[in-house]
CSV table of C-alpha atoms and ligand atoms in Angstrom, one decimal:
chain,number,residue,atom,x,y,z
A,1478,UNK,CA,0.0,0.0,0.0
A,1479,UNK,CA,1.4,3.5,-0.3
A,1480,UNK,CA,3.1,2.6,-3.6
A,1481,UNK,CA,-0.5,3.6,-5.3
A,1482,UNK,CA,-1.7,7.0,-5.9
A,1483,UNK,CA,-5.9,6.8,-4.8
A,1484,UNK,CA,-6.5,8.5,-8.0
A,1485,UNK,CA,-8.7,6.3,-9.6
A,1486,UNK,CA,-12.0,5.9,-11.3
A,1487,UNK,CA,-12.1,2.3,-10.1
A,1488,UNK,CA,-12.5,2.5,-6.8
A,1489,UNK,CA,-13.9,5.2,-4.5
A,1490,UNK,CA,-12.5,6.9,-1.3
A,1491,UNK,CA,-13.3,5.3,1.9
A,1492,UNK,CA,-16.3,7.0,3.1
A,1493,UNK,CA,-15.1,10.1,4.9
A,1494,UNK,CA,-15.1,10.1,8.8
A,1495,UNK,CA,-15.1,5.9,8.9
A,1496,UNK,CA,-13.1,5.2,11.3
A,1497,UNK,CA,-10.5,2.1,10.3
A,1498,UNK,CA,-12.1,0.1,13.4
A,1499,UNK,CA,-15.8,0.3,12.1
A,1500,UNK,CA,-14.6,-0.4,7.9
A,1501,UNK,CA,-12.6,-3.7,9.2
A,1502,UNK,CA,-15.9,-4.2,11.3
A,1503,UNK,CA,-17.4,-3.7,7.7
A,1504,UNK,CA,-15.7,-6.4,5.8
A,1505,UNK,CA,-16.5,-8.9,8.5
A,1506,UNK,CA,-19.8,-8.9,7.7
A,1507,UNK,CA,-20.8,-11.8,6.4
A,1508,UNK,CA,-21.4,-12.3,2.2
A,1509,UNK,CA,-24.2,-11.0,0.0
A,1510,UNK,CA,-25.5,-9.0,2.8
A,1511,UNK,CA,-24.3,-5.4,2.3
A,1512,UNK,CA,-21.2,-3.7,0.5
A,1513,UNK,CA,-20.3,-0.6,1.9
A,1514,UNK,CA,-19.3,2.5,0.1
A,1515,UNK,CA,-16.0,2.2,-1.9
A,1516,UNK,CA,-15.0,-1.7,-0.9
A,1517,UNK,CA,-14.8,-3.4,-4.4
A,1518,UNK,CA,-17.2,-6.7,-5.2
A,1519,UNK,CA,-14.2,-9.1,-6.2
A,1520,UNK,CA,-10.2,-9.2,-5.1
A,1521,UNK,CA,-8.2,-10.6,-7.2
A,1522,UNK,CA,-5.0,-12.3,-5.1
A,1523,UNK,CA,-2.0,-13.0,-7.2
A,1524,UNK,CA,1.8,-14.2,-5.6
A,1525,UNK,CA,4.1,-13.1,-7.7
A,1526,UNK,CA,8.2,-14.7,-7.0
A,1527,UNK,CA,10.3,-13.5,-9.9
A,1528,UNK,CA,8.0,-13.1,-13.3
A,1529,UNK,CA,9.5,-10.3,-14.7
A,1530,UNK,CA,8.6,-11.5,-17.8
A,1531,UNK,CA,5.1,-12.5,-17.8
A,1532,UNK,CA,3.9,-8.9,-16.0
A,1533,UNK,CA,3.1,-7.3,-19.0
A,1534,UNK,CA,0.8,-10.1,-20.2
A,1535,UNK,CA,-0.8,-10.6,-16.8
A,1536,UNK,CA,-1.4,-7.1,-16.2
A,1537,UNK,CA,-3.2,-6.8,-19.9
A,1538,UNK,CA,-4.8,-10.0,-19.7
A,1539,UNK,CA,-6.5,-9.0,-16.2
A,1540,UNK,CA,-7.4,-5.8,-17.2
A,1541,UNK,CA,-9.8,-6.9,-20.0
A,1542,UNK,CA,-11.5,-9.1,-17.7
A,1543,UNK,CA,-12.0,-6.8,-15.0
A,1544,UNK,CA,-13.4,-3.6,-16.6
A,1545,UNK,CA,-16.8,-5.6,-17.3
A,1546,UNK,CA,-17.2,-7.0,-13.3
A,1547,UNK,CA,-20.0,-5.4,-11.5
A,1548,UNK,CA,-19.6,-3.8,-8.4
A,1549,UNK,CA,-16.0,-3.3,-9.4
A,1550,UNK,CA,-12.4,-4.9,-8.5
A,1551,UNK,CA,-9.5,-4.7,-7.2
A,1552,UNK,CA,-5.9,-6.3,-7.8
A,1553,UNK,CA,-3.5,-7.4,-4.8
A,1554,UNK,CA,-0.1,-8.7,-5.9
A,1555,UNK,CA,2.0,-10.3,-3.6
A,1556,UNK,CA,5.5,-10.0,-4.8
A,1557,UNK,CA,7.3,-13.0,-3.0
A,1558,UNK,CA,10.4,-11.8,-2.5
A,1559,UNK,CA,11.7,-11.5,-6.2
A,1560,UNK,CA,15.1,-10.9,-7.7
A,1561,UNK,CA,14.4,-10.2,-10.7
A,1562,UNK,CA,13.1,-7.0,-10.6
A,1563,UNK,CA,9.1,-8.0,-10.4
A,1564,UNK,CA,8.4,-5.4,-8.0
A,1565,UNK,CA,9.9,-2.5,-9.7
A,1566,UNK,CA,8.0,-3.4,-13.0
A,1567,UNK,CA,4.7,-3.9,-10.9
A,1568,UNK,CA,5.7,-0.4,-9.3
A,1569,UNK,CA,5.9,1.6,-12.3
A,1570,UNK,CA,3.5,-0.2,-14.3
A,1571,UNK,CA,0.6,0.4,-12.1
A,1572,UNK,CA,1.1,3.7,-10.2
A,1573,UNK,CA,-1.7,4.8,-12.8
A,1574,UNK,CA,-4.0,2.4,-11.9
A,1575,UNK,CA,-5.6,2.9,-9.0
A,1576,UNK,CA,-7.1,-0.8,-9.2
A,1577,UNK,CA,-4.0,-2.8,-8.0
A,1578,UNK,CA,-2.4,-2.8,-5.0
A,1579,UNK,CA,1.2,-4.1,-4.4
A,1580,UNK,CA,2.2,-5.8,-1.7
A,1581,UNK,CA,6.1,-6.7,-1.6
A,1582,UNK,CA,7.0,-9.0,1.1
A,1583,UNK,CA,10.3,-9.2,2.7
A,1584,UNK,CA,12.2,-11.8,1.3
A,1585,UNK,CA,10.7,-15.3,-0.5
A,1586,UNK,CA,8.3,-16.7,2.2
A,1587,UNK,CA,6.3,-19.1,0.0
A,1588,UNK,CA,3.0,-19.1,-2.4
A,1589,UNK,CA,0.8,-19.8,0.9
A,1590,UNK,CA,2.2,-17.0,2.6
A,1591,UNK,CA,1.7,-14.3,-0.1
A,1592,UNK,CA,-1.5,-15.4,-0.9
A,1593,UNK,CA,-2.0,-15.0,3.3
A,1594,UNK,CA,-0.8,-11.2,3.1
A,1595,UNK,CA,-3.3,-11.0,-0.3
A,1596,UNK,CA,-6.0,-12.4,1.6
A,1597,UNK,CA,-5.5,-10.0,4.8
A,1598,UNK,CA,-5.5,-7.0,2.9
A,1599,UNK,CA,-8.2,-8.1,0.5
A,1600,UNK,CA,-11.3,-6.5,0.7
A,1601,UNK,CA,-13.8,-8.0,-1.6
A,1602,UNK,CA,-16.7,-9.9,-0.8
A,1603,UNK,CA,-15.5,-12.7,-3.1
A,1604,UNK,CA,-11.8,-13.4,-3.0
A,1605,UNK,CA,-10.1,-15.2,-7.1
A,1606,UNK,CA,-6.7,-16.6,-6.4
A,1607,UNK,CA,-4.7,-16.5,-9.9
A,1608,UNK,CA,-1.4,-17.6,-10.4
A,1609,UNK,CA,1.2,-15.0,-11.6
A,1610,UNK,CA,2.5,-16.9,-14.8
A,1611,UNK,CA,-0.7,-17.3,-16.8
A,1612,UNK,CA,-1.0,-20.4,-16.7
A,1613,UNK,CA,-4.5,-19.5,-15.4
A,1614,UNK,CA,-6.4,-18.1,-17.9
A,1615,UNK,CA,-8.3,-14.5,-16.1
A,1616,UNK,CA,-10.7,-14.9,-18.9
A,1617,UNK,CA,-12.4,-17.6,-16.6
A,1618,UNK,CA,-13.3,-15.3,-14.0
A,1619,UNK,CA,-16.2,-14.9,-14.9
A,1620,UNK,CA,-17.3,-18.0,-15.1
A,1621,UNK,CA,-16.0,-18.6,-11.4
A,1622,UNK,CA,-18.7,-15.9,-10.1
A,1623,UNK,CA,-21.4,-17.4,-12.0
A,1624,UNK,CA,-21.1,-20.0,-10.5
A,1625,UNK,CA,-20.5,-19.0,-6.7
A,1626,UNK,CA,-23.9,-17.1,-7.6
A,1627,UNK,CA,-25.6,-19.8,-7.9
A,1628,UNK,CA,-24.8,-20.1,-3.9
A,1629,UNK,CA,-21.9,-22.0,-3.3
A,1630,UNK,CA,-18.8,-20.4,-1.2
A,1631,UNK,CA,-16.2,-22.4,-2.9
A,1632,UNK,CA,-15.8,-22.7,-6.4
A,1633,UNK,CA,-12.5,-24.2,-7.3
A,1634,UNK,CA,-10.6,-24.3,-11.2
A,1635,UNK,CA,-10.2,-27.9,-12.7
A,1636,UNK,CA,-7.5,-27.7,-15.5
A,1637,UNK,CA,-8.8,-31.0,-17.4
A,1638,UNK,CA,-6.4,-30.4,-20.1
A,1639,UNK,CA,-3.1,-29.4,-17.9
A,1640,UNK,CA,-0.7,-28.4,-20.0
A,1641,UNK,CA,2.4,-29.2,-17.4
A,1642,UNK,CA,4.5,-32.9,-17.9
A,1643,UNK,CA,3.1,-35.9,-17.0
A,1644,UNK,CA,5.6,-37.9,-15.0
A,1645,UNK,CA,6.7,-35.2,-12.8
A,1646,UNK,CA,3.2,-32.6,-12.3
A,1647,UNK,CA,0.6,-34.5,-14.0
A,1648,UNK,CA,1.0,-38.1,-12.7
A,1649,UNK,CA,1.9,-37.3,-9.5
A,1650,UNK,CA,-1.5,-34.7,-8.8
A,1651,UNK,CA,-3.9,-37.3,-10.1
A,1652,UNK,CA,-2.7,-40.0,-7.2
A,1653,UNK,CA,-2.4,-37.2,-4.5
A,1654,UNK,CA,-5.5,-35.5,-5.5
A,1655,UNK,CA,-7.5,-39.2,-5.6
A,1656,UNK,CA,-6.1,-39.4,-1.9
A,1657,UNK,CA,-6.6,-35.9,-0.6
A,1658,UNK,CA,-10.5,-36.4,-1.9
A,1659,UNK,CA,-10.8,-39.7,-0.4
A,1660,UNK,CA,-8.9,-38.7,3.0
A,1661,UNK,CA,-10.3,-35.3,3.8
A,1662,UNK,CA,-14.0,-35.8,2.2
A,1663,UNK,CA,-13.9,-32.7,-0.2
A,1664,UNK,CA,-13.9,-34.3,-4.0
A,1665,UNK,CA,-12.2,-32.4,-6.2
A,1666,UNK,CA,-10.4,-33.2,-9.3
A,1667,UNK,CA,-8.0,-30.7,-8.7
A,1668,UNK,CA,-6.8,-29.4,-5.7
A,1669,UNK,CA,-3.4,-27.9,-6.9
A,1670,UNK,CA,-5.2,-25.5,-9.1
A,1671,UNK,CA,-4.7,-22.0,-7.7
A,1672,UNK,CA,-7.4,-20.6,-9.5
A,1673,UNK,CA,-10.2,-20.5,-7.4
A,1674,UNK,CA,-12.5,-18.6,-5.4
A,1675,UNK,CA,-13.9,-17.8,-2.2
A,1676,UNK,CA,-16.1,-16.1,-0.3
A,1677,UNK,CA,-14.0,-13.3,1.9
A,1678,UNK,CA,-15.4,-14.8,5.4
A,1679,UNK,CA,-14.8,-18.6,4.5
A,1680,UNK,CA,-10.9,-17.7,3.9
A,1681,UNK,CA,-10.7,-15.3,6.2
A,1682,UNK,CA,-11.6,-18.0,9.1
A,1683,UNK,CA,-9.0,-20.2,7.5
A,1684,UNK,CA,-5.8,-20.1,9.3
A,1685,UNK,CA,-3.0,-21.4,6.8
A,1686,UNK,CA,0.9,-22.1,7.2
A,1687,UNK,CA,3.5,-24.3,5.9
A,1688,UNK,CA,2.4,-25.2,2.2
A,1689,UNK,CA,-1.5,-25.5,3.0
A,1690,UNK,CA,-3.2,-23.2,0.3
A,1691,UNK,CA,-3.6,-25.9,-2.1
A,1692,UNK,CA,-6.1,-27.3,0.7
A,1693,UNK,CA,-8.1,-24.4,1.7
A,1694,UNK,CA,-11.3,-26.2,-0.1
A,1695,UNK,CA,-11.0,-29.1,2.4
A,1696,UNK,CA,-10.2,-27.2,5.5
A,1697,UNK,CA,-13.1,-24.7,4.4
A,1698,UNK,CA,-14.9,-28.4,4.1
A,1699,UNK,CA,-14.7,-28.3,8.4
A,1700,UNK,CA,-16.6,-25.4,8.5
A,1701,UNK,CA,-19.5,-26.9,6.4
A,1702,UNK,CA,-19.2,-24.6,3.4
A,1703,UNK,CA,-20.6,-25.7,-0.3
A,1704,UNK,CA,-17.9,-26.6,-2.8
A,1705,UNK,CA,-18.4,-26.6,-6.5
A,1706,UNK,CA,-15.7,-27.2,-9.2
A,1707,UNK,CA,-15.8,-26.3,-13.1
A,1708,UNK,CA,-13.0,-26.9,-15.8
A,1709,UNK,CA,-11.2,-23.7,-17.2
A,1710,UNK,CA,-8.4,-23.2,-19.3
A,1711,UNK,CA,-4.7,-23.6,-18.4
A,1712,UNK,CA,-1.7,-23.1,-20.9
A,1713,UNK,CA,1.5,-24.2,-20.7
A,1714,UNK,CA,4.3,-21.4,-18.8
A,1715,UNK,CA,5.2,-19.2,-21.9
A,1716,UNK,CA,8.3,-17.2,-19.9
A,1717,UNK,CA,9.8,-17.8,-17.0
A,1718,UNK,CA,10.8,-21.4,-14.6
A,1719,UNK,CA,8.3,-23.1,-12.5
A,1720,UNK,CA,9.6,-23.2,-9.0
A,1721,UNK,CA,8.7,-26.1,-8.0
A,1722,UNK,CA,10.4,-29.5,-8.5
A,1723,UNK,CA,9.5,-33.3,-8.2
A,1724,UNK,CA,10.0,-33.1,-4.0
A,1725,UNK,CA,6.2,-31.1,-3.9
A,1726,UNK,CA,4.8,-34.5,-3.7
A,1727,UNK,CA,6.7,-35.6,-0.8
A,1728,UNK,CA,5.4,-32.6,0.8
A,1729,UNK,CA,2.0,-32.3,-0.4
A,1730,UNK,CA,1.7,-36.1,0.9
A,1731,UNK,CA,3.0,-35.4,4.6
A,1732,UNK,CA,0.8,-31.8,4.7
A,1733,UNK,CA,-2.0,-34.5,3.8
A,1734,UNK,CA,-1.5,-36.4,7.2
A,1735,UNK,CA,-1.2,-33.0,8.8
A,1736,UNK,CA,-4.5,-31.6,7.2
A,1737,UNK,CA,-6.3,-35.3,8.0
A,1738,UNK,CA,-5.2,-34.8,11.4
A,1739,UNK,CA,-6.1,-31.3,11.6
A,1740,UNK,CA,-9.9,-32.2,10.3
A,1741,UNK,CA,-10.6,-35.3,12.5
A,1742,UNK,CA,-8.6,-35.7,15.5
A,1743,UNK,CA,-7.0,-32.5,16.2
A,1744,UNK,CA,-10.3,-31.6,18.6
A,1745,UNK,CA,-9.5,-34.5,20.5
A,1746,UNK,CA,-6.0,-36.4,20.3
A,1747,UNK,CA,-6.9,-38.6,23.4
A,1748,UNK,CA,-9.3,-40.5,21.0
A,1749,UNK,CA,-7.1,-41.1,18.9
A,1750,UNK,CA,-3.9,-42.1,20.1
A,1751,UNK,CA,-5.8,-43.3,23.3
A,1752,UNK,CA,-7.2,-45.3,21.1
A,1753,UNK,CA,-4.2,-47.2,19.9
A,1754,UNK,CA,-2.8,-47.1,23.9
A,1755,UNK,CA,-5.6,-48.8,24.7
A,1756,UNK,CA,-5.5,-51.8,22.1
A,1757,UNK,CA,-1.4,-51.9,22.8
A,1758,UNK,CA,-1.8,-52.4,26.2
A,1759,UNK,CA,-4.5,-54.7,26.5
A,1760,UNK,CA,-2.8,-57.1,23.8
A,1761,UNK,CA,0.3,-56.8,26.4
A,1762,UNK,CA,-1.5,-57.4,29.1
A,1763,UNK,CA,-3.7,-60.2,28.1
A,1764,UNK,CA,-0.4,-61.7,26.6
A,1765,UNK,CA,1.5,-61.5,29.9
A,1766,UNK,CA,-1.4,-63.4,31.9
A,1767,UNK,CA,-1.0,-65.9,29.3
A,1768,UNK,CA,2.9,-66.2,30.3
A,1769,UNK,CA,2.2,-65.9,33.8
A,1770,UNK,CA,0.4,-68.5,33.8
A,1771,UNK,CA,2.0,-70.9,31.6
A,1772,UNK,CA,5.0,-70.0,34.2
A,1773,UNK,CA,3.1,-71.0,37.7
A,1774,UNK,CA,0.5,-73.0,36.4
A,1775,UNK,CA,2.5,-75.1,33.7
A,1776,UNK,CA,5.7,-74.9,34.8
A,1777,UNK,CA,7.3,-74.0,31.7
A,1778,UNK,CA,9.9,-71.8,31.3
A,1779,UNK,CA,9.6,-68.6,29.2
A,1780,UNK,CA,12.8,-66.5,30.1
A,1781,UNK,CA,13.8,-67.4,26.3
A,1782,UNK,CA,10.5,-66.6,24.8
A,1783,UNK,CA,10.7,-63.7,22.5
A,1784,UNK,CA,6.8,-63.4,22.9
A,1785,UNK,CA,7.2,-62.2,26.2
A,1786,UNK,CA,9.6,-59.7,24.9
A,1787,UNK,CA,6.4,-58.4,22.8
A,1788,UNK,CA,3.9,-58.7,25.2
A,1789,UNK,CA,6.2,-56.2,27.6
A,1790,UNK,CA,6.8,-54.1,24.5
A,1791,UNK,CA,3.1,-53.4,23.9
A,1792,UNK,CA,2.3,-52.5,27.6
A,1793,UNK,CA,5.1,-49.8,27.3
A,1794,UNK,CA,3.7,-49.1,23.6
A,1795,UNK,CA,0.2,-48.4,24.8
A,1796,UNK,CA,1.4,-46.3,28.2
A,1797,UNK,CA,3.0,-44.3,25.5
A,1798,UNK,CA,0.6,-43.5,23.4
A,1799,UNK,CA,-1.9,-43.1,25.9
A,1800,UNK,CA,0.4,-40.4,27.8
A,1801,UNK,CA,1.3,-38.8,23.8
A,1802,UNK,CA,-2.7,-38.5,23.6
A,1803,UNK,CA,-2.9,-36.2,27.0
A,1804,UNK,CA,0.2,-34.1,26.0
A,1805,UNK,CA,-1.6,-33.8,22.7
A,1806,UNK,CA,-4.8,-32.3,24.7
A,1807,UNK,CA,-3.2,-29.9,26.5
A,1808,UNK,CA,-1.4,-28.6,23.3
A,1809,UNK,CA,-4.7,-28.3,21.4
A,1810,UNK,CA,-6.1,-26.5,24.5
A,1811,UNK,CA,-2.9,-24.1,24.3
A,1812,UNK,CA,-4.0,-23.7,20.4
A,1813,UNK,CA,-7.6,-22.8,20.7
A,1814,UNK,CA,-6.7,-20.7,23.8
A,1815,UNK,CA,-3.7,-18.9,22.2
A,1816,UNK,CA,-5.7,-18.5,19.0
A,1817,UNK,CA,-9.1,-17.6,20.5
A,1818,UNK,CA,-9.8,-20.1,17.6
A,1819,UNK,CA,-13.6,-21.1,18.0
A,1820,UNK,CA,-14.4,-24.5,17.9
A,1821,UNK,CA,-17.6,-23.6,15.2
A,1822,UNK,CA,-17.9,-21.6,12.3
A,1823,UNK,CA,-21.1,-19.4,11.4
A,1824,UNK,CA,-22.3,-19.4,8.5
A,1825,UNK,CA,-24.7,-16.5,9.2
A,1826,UNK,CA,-26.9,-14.5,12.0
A,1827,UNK,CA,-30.5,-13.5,11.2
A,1828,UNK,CA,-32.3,-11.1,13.7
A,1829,UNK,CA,-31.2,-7.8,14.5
A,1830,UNK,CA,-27.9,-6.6,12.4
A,1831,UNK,CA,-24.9,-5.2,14.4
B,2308,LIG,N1,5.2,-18.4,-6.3
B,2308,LIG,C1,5.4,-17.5,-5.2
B,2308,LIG,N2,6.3,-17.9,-4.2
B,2308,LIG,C2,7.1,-19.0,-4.3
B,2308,LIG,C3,6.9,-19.9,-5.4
B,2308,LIG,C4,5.9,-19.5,-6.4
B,2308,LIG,O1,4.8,-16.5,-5.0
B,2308,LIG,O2,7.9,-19.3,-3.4
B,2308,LIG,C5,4.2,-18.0,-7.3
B,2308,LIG,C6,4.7,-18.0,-8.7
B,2308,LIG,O3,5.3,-16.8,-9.0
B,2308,LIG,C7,3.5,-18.3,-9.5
B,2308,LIG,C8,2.7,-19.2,-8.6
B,2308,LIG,O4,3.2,-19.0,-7.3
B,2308,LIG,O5,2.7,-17.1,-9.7
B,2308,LIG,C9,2.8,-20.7,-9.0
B,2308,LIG,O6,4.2,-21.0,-9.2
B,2308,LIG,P1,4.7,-21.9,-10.4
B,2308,LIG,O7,4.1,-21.4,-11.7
B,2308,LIG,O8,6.2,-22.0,-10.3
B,2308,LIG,O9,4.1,-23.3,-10.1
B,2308,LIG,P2,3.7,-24.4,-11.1
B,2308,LIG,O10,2.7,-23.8,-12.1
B,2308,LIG,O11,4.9,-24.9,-11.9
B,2308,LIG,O12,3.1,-25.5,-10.3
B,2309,LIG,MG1,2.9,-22.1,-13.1
């Protein structure tokens, strides 16, 4: 912010005398229910780490969709730390335009978290996530808001014809997306696709770190919003490198565990690794009264016996686990505490309007 001059036709001032305390009230409102003065309908969220070269088109490409969307838009690009020189081209490219906003993080912390900082500064009612390199076509935008008209809160991109290669992106996504379906619940064809969009209050109670932004659909899915995918376009990268390699799957697989975990157990640890305690230790124990009395009773000897060795094993297992599930409940009461994380989500509030 700062970098733009508010002379715009695009977007109007804030309305005079608003404090910044009652406009952030403003754009917690929840969706479809009023737009104040001067917030835009639709952000446009794009992280941006060193594409010098595909600025020009981006910027040209957006343009033409945006002009036609009702209730107008805005443009927050997240440059990612680039070295190229991104951020000076965004700079003097767009000081004209009143409709973009450039934020320029730091140093290189990640696709998830620019698109957090986008998403924080983001004032629309409905949120598009686009990636910087075109691969995403903007001409599907509005297809996207037809389609969350129609009700839903998440509609996410499906690139049927990817134009990426197949042993290292294409293979790869089909098993993990398969898996990430199956394991959180949310089906999609695509979860890798960052085009996308949301409504501002489903993503704004999403708390996301690490590499999770490819799973916003399923951990939106916890709050019990409506998903809908459709196919758009996606071409193949025209100028510039990808900047991802083969190892994404690795980590896309183990921030699946992590995102299972976070959707079913992470309310209550003690069921699940009580769970497994429990089983341990009871297969130990029934085993060692089995020993014990082959011992007294039989009078056979079972110092050698590597079952007994097992038997022990699984009593110490299951004390373990069992004490790993308590220490996991009082770190998940530390989170929601720390957090003043609700345990719900609201969809809406009918009655009087505050
Ligand atoms: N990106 C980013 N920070 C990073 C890596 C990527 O902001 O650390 C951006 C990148 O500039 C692009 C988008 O995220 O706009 C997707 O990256 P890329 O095209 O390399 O991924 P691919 O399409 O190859 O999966
Ligand atoms: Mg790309």
């Amino acid at each position: 912010m700062g970098i733009l001059k508010p002379t715009t036709n695009n977007q109007q001032p804030r309305p005079q005398g608003a404090s910044s305390e009652a406009c952030q009230q403003l754009t917690t409102a929840p969706a479809g229910r009023f737009r104040p003065e001067g917030r835009p309908f639709l952000s446009v969220v794009i992280p941006i780490y060193n594409e010098v070269e595909n600025i020009d088109s981006l910027y040209r490409a957006l343009e033409k969709e945006l002009d036609g969307i009702k209730g107008g838009a805005e443009v927050i690009a997240v440059d990612d730390g680039s070295s190229d020189g991104s951020f000076d081209l965004l700079r003097s490219m767009l000081q004209k335009n009143g409709r973009w906003r450039i934020i320029r993080l730091r140093r290189n912390f990640g696709q998830t978290a620019a698109m957090t900082a986008g998403f924080d500064l983001a004032r629309g009612e409905v949120i598009i996530t686009l990636d910087g390199d075109l691969q995403n076509d903007p001409a599907d935008i509005p297809q996207l808001l037809a389609k969350m008209e129609e009700g839903y809160d998440v509609v996410s991109g499906w690139r049927e014809k990817r134009r990426d290669k197949f042993v290292t992106r294409r293979l790869p996504s089909m098993i993990a997306n398969r898996l990430i379906s199956r394991l959180t619940g949310v089906a999609l064809h695509d979860y890798g696709c960052t085009l996308k969009a949301y409504r501002s209050d489903v993503i704004k109670g999403v708390h996301l770190y690490g590499e999770l932004h490819r799973f916003i659909p399923a951990l939106a899915g916890w709050m019990g919003v409506r998903v809908a995918e459709i196919k758009v376009r996606h071409h193949p990268r025209r100028a510039g490198k990808s900047k991802y390699g083969l190892s994404r799957t690795v980590r896309v697989m183990l921030d699946l565990i992590t995102v299972k975990f976070m959707l079913t157990s992470a309310t209550r640890p003690m069921q699940v690794f009580g769970l497994f305690g429990m089983i341990a230790s009871s297969l130990g124990l029934i085993g060692g009264i089995y020993m014990t009395l082959l011992k007294f009773i039989y009078h056979v000897s079972i110092g050698g016996r590597p079952l007994l060795l097992m038997f022990i094993m699984l009593i110490f297992v299951g004390i373990q686990f069992i004490s790993i599930g308590l220490l996991g409940e009082l770190v998940i009461r530390t989170y929601h505490e720390a957090q003043s994380k609700p345990i719900y989500a609201i969809r809406e509030i009918a009655g009087r309007e505050e």
